[in-house]
PDB file of C-alpha atoms and ligand atoms in Angstrom:
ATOM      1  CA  UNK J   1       7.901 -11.773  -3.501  1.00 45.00           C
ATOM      2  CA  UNK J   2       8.141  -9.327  -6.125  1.00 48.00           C
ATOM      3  CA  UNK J   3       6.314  -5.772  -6.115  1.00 48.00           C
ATOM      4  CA  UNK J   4       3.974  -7.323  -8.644  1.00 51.00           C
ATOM      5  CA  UNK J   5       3.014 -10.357  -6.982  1.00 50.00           C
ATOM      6  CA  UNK J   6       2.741  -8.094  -4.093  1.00 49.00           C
ATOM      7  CA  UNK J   7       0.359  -5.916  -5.204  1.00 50.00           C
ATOM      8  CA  UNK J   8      -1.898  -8.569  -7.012  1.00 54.00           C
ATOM      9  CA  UNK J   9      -1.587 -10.714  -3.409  1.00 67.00           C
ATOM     10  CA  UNK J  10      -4.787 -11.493  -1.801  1.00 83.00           C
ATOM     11  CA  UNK J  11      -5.249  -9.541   1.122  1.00 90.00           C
ATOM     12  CA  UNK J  12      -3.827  -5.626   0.950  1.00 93.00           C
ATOM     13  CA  UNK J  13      -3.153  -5.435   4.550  1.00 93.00           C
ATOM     14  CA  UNK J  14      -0.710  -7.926   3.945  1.00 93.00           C
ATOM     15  CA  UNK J  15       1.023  -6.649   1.393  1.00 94.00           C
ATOM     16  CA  UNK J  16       1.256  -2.988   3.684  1.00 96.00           C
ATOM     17  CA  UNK J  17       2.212  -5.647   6.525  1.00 96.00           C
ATOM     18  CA  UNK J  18       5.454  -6.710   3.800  1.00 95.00           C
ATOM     19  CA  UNK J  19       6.042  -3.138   3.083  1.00 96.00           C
ATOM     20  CA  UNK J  20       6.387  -1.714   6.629  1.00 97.00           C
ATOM     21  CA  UNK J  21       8.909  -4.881   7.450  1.00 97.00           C
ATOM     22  CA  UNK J  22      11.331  -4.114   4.467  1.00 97.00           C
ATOM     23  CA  UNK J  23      10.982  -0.733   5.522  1.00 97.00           C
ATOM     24  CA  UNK J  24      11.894  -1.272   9.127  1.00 97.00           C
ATOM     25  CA  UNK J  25      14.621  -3.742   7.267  1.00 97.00           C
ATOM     26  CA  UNK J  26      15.906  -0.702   5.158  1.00 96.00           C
ATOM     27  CA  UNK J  27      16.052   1.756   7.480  1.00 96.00           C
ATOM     28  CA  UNK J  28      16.823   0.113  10.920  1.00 96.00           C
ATOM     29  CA  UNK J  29      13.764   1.831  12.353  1.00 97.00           C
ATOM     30  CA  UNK J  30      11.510  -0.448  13.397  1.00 97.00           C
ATOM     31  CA  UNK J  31       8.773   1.822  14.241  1.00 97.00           C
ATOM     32  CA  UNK J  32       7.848   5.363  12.731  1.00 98.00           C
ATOM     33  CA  UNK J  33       5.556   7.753  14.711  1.00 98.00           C
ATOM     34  CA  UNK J  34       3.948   9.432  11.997  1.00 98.00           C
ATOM     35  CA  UNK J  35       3.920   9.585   8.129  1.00 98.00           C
ATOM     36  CA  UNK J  36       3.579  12.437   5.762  1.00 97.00           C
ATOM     37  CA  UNK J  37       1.809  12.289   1.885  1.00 96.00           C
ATOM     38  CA  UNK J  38       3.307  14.888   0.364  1.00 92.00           C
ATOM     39  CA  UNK J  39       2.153  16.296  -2.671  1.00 88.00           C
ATOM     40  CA  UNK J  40       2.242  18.870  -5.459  1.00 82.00           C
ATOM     41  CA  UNK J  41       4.590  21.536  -4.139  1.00 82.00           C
ATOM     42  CA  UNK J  42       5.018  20.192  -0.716  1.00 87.00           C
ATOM     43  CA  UNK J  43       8.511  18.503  -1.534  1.00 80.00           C
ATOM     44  CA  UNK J  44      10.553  20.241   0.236  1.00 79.00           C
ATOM     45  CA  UNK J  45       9.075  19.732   3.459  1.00 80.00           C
ATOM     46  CA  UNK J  46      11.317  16.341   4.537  1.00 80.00           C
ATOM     47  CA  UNK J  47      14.602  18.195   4.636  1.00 82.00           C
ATOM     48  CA  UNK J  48      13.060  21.315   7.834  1.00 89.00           C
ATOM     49  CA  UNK J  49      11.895  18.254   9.448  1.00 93.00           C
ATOM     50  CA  UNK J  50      15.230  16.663  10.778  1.00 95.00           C
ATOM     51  CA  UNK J  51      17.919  14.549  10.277  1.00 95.00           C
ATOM     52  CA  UNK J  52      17.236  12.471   7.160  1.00 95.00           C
ATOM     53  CA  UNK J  53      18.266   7.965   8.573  1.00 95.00           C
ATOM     54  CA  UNK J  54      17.447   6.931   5.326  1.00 95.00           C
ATOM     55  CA  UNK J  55      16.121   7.272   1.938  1.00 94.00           C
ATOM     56  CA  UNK J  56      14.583   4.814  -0.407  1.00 94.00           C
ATOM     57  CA  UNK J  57      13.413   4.527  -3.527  1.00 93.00           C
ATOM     58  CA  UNK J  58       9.592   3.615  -4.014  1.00 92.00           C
ATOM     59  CA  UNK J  59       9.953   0.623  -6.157  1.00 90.00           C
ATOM     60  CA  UNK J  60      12.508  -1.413  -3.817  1.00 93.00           C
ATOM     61  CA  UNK J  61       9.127  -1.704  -1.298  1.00 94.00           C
ATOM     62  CA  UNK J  62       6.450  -3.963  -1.821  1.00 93.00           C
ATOM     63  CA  UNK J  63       3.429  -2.839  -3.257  1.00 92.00           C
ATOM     64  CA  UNK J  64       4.618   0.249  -4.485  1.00 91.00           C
ATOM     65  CA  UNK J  65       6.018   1.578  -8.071  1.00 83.00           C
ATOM     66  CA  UNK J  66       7.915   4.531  -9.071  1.00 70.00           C
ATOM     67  CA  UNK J  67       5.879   7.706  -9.909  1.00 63.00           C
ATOM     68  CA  UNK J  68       4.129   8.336 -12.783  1.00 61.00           C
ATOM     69  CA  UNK J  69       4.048  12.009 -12.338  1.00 57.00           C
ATOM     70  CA  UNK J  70       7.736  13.904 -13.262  1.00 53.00           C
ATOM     71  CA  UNK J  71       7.985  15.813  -9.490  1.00 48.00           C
ATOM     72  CA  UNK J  72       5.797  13.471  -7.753  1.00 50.00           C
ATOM     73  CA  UNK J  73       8.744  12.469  -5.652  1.00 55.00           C
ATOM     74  CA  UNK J  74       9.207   8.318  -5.628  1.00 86.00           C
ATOM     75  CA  UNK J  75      11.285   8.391  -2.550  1.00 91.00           C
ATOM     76  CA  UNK J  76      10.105   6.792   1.081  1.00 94.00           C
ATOM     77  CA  UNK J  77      12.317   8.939   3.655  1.00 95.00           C
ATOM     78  CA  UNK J  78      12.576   7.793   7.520  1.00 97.00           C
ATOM     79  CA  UNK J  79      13.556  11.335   9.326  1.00 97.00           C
ATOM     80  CA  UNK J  80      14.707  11.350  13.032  1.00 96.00           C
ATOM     81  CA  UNK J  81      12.860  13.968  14.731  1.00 95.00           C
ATOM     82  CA  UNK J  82      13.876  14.382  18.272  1.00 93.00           C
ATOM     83  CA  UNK J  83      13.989  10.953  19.905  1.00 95.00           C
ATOM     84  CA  UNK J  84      10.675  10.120  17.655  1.00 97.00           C
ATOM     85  CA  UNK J  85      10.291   9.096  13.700  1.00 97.00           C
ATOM     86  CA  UNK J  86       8.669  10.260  10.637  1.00 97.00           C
ATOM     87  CA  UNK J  87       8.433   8.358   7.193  1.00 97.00           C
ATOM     88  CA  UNK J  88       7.842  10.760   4.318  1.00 96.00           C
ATOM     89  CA  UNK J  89       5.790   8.862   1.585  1.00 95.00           C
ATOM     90  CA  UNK J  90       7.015  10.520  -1.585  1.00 88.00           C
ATOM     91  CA  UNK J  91       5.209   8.260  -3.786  1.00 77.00           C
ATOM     92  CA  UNK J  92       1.555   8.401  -3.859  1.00 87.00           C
ATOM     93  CA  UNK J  93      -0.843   6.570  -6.642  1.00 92.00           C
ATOM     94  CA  UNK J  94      -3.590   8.756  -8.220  1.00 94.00           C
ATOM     95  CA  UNK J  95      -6.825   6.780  -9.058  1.00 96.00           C
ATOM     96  CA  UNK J  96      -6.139   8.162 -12.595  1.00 95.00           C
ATOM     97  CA  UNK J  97      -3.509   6.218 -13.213  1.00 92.00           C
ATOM     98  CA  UNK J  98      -5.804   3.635 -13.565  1.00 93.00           C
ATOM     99  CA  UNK J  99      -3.713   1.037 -10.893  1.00 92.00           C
ATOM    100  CA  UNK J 100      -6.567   0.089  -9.041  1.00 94.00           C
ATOM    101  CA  UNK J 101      -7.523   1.412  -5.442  1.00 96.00           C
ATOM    102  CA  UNK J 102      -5.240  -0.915  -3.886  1.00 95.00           C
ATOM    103  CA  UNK J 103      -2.445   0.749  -5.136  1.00 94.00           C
ATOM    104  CA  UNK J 104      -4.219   4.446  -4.000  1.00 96.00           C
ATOM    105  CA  UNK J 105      -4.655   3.210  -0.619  1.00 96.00           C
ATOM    106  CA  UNK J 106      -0.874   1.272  -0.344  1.00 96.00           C
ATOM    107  CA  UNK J 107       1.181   4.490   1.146  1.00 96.00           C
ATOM    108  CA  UNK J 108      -1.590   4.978   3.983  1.00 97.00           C
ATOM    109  CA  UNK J 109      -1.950   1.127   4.739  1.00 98.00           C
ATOM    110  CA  UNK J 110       1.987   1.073   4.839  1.00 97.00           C
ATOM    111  CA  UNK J 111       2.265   4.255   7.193  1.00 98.00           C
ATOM    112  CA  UNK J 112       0.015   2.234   9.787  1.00 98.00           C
ATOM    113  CA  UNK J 113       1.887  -1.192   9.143  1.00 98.00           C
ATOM    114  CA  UNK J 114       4.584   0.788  10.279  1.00 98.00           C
ATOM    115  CA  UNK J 115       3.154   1.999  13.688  1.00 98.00           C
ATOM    116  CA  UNK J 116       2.218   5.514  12.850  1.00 98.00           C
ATOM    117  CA  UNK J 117      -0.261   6.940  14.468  1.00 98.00           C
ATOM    118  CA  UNK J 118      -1.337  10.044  12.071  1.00 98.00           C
ATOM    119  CA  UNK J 119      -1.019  10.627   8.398  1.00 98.00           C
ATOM    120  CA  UNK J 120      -0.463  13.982   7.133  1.00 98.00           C
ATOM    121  CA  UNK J 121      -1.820  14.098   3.700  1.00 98.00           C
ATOM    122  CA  UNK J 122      -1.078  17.275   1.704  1.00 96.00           C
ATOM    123  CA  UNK J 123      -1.778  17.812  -2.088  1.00 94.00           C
ATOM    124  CA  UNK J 124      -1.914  20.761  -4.290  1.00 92.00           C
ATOM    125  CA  UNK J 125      -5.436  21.762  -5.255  1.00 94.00           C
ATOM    126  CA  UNK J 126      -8.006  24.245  -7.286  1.00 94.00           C
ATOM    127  CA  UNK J 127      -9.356  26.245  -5.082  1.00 96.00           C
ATOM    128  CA  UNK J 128     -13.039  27.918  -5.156  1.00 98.00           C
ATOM    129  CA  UNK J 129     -12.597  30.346  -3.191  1.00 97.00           C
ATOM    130  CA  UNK J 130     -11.046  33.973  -5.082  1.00 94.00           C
ATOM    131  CA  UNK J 131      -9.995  35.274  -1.859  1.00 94.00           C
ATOM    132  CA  UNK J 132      -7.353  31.927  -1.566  1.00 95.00           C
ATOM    133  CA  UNK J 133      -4.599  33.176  -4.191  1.00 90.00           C
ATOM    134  CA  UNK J 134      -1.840  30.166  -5.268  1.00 89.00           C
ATOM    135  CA  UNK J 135       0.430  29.419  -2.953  1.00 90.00           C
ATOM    136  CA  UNK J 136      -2.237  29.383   0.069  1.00 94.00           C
ATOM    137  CA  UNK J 137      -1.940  26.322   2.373  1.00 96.00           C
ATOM    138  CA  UNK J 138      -5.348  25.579   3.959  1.00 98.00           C
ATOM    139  CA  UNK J 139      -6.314  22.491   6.316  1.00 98.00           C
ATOM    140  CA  UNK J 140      -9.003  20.272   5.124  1.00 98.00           C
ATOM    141  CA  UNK J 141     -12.334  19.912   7.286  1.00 98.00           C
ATOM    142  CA  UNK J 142     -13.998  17.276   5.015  1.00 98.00           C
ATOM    143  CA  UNK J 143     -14.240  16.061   1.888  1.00 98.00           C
ATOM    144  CA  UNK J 144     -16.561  15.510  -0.787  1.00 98.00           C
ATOM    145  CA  UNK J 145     -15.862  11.865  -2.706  1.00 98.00           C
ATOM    146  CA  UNK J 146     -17.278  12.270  -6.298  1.00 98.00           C
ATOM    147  CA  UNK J 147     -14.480   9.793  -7.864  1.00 98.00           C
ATOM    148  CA  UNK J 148     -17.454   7.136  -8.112  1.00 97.00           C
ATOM    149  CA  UNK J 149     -15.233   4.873  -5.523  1.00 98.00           C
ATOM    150  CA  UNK J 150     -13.879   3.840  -2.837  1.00 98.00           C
ATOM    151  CA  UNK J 151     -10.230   2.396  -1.414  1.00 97.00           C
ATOM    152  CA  UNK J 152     -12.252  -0.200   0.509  1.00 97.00           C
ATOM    153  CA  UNK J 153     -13.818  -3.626  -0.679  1.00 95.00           C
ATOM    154  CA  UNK J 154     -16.800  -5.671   0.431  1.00 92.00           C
ATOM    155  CA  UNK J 155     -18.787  -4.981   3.499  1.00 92.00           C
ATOM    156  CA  UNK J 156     -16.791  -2.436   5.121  1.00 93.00           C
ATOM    157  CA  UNK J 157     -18.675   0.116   6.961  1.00 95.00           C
ATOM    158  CA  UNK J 158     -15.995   2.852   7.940  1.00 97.00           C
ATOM    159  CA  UNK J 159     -17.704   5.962   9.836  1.00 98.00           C
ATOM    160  CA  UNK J 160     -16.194   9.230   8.346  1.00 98.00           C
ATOM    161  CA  UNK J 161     -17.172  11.246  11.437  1.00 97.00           C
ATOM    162  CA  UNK J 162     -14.020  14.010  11.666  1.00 98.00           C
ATOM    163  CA  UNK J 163     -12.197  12.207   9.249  1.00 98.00           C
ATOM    164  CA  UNK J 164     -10.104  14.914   9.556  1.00 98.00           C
ATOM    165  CA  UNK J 165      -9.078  15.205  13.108  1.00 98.00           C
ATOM    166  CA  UNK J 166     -10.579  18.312  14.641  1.00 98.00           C
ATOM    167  CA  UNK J 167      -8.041  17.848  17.782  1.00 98.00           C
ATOM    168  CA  UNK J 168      -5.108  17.727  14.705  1.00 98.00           C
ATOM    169  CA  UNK J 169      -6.946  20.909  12.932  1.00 98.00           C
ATOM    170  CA  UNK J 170      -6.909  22.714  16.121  1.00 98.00           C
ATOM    171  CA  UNK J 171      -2.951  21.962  17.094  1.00 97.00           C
ATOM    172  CA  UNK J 172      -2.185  23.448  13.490  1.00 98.00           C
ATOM    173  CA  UNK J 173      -3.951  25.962  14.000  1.00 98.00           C
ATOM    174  CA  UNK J 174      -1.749  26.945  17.170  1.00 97.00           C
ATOM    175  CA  UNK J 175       1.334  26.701  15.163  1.00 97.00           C
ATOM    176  CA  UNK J 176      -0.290  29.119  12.730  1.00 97.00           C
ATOM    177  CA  UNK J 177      -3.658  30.683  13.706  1.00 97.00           C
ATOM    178  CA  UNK J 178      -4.039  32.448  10.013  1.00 96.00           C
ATOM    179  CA  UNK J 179      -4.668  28.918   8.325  1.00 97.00           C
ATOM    180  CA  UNK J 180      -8.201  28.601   7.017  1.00 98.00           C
ATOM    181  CA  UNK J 181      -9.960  25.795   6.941  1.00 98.00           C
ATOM    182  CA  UNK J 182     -12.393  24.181   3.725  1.00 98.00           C
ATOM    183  CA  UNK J 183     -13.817  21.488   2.372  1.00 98.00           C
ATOM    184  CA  UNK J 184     -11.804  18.968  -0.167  1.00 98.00           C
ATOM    185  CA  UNK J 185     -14.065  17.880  -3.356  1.00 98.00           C
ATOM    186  CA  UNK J 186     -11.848  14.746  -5.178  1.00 98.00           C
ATOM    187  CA  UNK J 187     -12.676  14.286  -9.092  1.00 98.00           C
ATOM    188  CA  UNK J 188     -11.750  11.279 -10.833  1.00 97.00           C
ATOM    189  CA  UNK J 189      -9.581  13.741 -13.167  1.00 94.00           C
ATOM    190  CA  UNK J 190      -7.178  13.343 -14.704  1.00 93.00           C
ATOM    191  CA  UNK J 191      -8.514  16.487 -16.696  1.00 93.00           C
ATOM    192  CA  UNK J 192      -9.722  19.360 -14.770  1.00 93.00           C
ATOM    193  CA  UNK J 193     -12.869  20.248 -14.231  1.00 94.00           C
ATOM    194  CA  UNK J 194     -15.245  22.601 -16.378  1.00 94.00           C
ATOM    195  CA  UNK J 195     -16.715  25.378 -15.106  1.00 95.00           C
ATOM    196  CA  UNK J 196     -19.925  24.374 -14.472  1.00 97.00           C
ATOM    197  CA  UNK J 197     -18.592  21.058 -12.877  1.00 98.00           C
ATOM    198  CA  UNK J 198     -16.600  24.149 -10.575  1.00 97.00           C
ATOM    199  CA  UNK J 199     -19.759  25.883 -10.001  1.00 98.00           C
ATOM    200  CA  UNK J 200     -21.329  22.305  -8.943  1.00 98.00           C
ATOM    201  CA  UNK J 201     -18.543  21.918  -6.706  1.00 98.00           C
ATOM    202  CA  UNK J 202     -18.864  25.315  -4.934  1.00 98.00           C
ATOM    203  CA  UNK J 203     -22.960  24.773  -4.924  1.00 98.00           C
ATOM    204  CA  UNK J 204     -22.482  21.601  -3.005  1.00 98.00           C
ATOM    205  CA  UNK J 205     -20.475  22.560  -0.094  1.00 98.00           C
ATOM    206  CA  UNK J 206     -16.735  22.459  -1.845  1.00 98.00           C
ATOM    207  CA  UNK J 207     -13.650  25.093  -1.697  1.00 98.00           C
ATOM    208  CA  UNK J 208     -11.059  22.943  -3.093  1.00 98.00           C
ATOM    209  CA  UNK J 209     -10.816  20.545  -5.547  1.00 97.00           C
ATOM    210  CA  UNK J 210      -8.059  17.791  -6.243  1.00 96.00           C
ATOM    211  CA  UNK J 211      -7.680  13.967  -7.388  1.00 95.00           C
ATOM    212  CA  UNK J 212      -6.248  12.396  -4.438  1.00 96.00           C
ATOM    213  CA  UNK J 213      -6.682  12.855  -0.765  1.00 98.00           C
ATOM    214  CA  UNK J 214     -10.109  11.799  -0.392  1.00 98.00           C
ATOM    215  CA  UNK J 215      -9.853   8.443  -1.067  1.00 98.00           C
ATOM    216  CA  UNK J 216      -6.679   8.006   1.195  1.00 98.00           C
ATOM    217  CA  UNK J 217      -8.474   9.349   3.844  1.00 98.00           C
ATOM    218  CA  UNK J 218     -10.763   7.003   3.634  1.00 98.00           C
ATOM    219  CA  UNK J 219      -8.109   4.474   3.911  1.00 98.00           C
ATOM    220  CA  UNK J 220      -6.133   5.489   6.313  1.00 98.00           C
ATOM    221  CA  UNK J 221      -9.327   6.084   8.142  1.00 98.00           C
ATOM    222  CA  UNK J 222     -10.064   2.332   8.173  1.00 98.00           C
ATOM    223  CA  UNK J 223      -6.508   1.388   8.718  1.00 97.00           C
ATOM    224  CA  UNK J 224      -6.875   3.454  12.131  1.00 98.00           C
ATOM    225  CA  UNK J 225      -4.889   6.110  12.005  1.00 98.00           C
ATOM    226  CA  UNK J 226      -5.954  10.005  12.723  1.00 98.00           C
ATOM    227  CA  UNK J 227      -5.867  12.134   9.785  1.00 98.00           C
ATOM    228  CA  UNK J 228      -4.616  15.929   9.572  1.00 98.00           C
ATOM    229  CA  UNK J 229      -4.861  16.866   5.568  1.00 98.00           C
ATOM    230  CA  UNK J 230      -3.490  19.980   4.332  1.00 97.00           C
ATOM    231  CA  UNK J 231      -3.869  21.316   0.622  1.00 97.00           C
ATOM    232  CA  UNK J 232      -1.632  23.961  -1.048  1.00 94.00           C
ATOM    233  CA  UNK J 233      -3.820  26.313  -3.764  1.00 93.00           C
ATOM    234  CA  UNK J 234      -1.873  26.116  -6.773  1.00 90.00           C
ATOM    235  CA  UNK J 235      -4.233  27.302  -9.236  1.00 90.00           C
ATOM    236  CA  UNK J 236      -7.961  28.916  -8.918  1.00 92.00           C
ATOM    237  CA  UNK J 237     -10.129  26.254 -10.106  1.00 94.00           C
ATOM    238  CA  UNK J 238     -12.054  26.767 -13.692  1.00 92.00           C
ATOM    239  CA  UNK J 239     -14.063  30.031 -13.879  1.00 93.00           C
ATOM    240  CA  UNK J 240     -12.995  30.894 -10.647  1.00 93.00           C
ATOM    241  CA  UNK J 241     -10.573  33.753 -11.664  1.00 85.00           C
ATOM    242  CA  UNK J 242     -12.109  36.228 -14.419  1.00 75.00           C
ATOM    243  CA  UNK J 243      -8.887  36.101 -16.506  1.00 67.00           C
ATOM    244  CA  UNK J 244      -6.769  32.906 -16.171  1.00 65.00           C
ATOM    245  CA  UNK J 245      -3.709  32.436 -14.046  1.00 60.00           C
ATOM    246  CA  UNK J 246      -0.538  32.134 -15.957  1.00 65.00           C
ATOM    247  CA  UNK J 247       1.310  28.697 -15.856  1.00 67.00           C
ATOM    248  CA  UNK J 248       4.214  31.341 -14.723  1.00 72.00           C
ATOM    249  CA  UNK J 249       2.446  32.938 -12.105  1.00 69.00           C
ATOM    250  CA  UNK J 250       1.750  29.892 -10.721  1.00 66.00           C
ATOM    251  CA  UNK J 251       4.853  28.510 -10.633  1.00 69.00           C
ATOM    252  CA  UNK J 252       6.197  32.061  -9.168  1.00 73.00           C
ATOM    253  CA  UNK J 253       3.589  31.442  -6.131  1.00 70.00           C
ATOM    254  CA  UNK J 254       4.589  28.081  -5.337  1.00 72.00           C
ATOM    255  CA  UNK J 255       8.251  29.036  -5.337  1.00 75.00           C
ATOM    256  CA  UNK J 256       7.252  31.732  -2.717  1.00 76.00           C
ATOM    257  CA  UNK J 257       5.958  29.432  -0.961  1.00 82.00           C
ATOM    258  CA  UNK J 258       7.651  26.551  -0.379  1.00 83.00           C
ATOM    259  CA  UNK J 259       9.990  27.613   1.928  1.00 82.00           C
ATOM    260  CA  UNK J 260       7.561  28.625   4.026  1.00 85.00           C
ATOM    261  CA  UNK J 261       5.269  25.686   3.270  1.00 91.00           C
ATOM    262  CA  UNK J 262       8.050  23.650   4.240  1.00 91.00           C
ATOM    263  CA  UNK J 263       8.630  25.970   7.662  1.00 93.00           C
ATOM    264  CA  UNK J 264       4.933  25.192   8.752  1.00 94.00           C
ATOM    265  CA  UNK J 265       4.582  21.506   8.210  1.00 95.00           C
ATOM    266  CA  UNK J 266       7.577  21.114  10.106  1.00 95.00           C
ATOM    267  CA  UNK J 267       6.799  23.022  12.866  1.00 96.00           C
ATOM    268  CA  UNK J 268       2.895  21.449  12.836  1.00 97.00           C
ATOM    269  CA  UNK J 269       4.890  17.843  12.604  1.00 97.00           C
ATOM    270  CA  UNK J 270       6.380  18.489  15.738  1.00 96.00           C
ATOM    271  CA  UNK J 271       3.581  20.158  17.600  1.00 96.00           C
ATOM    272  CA  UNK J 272       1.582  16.700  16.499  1.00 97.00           C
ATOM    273  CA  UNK J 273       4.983  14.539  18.290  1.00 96.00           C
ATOM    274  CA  UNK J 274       4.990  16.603  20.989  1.00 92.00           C
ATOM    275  CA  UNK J 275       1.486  16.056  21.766  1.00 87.00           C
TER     276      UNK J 275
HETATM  277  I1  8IG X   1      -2.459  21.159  -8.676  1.00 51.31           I
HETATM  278  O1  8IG X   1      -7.938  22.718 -10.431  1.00 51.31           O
HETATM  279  C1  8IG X   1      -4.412  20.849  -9.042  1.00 51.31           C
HETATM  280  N1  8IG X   1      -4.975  19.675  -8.872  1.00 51.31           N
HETATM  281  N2  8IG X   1      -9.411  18.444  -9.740  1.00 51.31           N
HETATM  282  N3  8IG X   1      -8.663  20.608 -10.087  1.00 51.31           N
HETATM  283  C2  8IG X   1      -8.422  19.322  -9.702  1.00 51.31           C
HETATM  284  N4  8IG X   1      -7.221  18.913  -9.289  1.00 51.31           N
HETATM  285  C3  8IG X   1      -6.237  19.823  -9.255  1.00 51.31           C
HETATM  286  C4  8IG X   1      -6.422  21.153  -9.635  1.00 51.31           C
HETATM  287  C5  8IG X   1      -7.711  21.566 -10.082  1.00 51.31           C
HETATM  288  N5  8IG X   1      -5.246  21.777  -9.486  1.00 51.31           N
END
């Protein structure tokens, strides 16, 4: 079957089920222990984590399709850490691009076709908060879905109760007891937000605010898997700074930090094995 008839096939568990066997196929691991999202500025992550088995382009798997982003990745990665194994989902599908929330939910529905256990989902985000500069990594604690949606169909009633794993927050936090904690608010996008829909945010509960982890967090929820989610502030969020962050100091911030980024992920990813 071809990624298209894949993705347009009946029943998306199935098509996850097709993924995680040419996977297994591709890389000679049958299993994986955990998966990783990575996002905006978290790239560099796969290499600290261990000895890369195998990397494959997106496209060659069922269901998915190479990025539409430039620097969104496109590459599925199986990693040997220790005696376990991690599968680093480079290529993740933003409800912008207008695919459908099959394709949104694919990567998570693949990482527990797979065998995984947890998903790591990490993005780059606005942040709310002034006192969170770019270049801050801070765990989610729970989200806010205003995208309108949702990655599941029909009469699926998924509780959302510590979506994102307290147990999973708490291990981080040993690895790195600085990390602060917030609360995720997805937009639709793809434009940003104004700065009243910022001051909304902020008035309803939010300190960060994306266009992705949300909704795979609600799928990866109902596919059974426990959920750490991890955001890196790239940018203050609309208003949020008096005088706008230049593109350059942004970039500058995320350089800075994505060695380190890359440091603490690892480390948390093992903590999470070890467990
Ligand atoms: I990177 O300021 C990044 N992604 N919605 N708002 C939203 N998504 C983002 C932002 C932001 N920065």
């Amino acid at each position: 079957m071809s990624d298209n008839d894949a993705l347009h096939h009946d029943d998306p568990l199935a098509v996850a089920a097709l993924a995680a066997e040419a996977l297994a196929a591709r890389s000679g691991v049958p299993r994986h222990d955990i998966a990783l999202v990575l996002g905006s500025g978290w790239g560099g992550a796969a290499a600290e984590l261990g000895e890369v088995v195998s990397e494959i382009p997106a496209e060659e798997i069922p269901g998915f399709s190479a990025p539409a982003v430039v620097g969104h990745g496109g590459k599925l990665t199986s990693i040997r850490v220790g005696d376990r194994h991690a599968l680093v989902l480079g290529a993740r599908t933003h409800y912008y691009e207008g695919r459908g929330v099959r394709a949104v939910a694919h990567a998570v529905r693949t990482a527990a076709a797979t065998g995984a256990r947890t998903v790591v989902l990490t993005n780059g985000c606005g942040s709310l908060r002034p006192e969170w500069l770019p270049g801050t990594p801070v765990l989610i604690a729970d989200h806010i879905n205003l995208t309108g949606t949702s990655p599941l169909e029909g009469a699926t009633f998924v509780d959302l109760t510590d979506l994102y794993s307290t147990r999973l927050r708490d291990l981080a936090r040993t690895v790195d007891p600085t990390l602060d904690q917030g609360v995720y608010v997805q937009f639709r996008g793809p434009h940003y937000e104004t700065p009243a829909e910022v001051q909304m945010a902020k008035r309803i509960g939010g300190d960060l605010v994306g266009m992705s982890t949300a909704l795979e967090a609600i799928a990866a929820r109902h596919a059974g898997l426990e959920i750490l989610g991890m955001s890196l502030v790239t940018n203050h969020a609309a208003g949020i700074s008096a005088t706008p962050l230049s593109h350059e100091e942004v970039l500058e911030a995320g350089r800075d930090a994505a060695s380190r980024l890359a440091g603490l992920l690892a480390a948390i990813t093992r903590r999470i094995l070890e467990d």
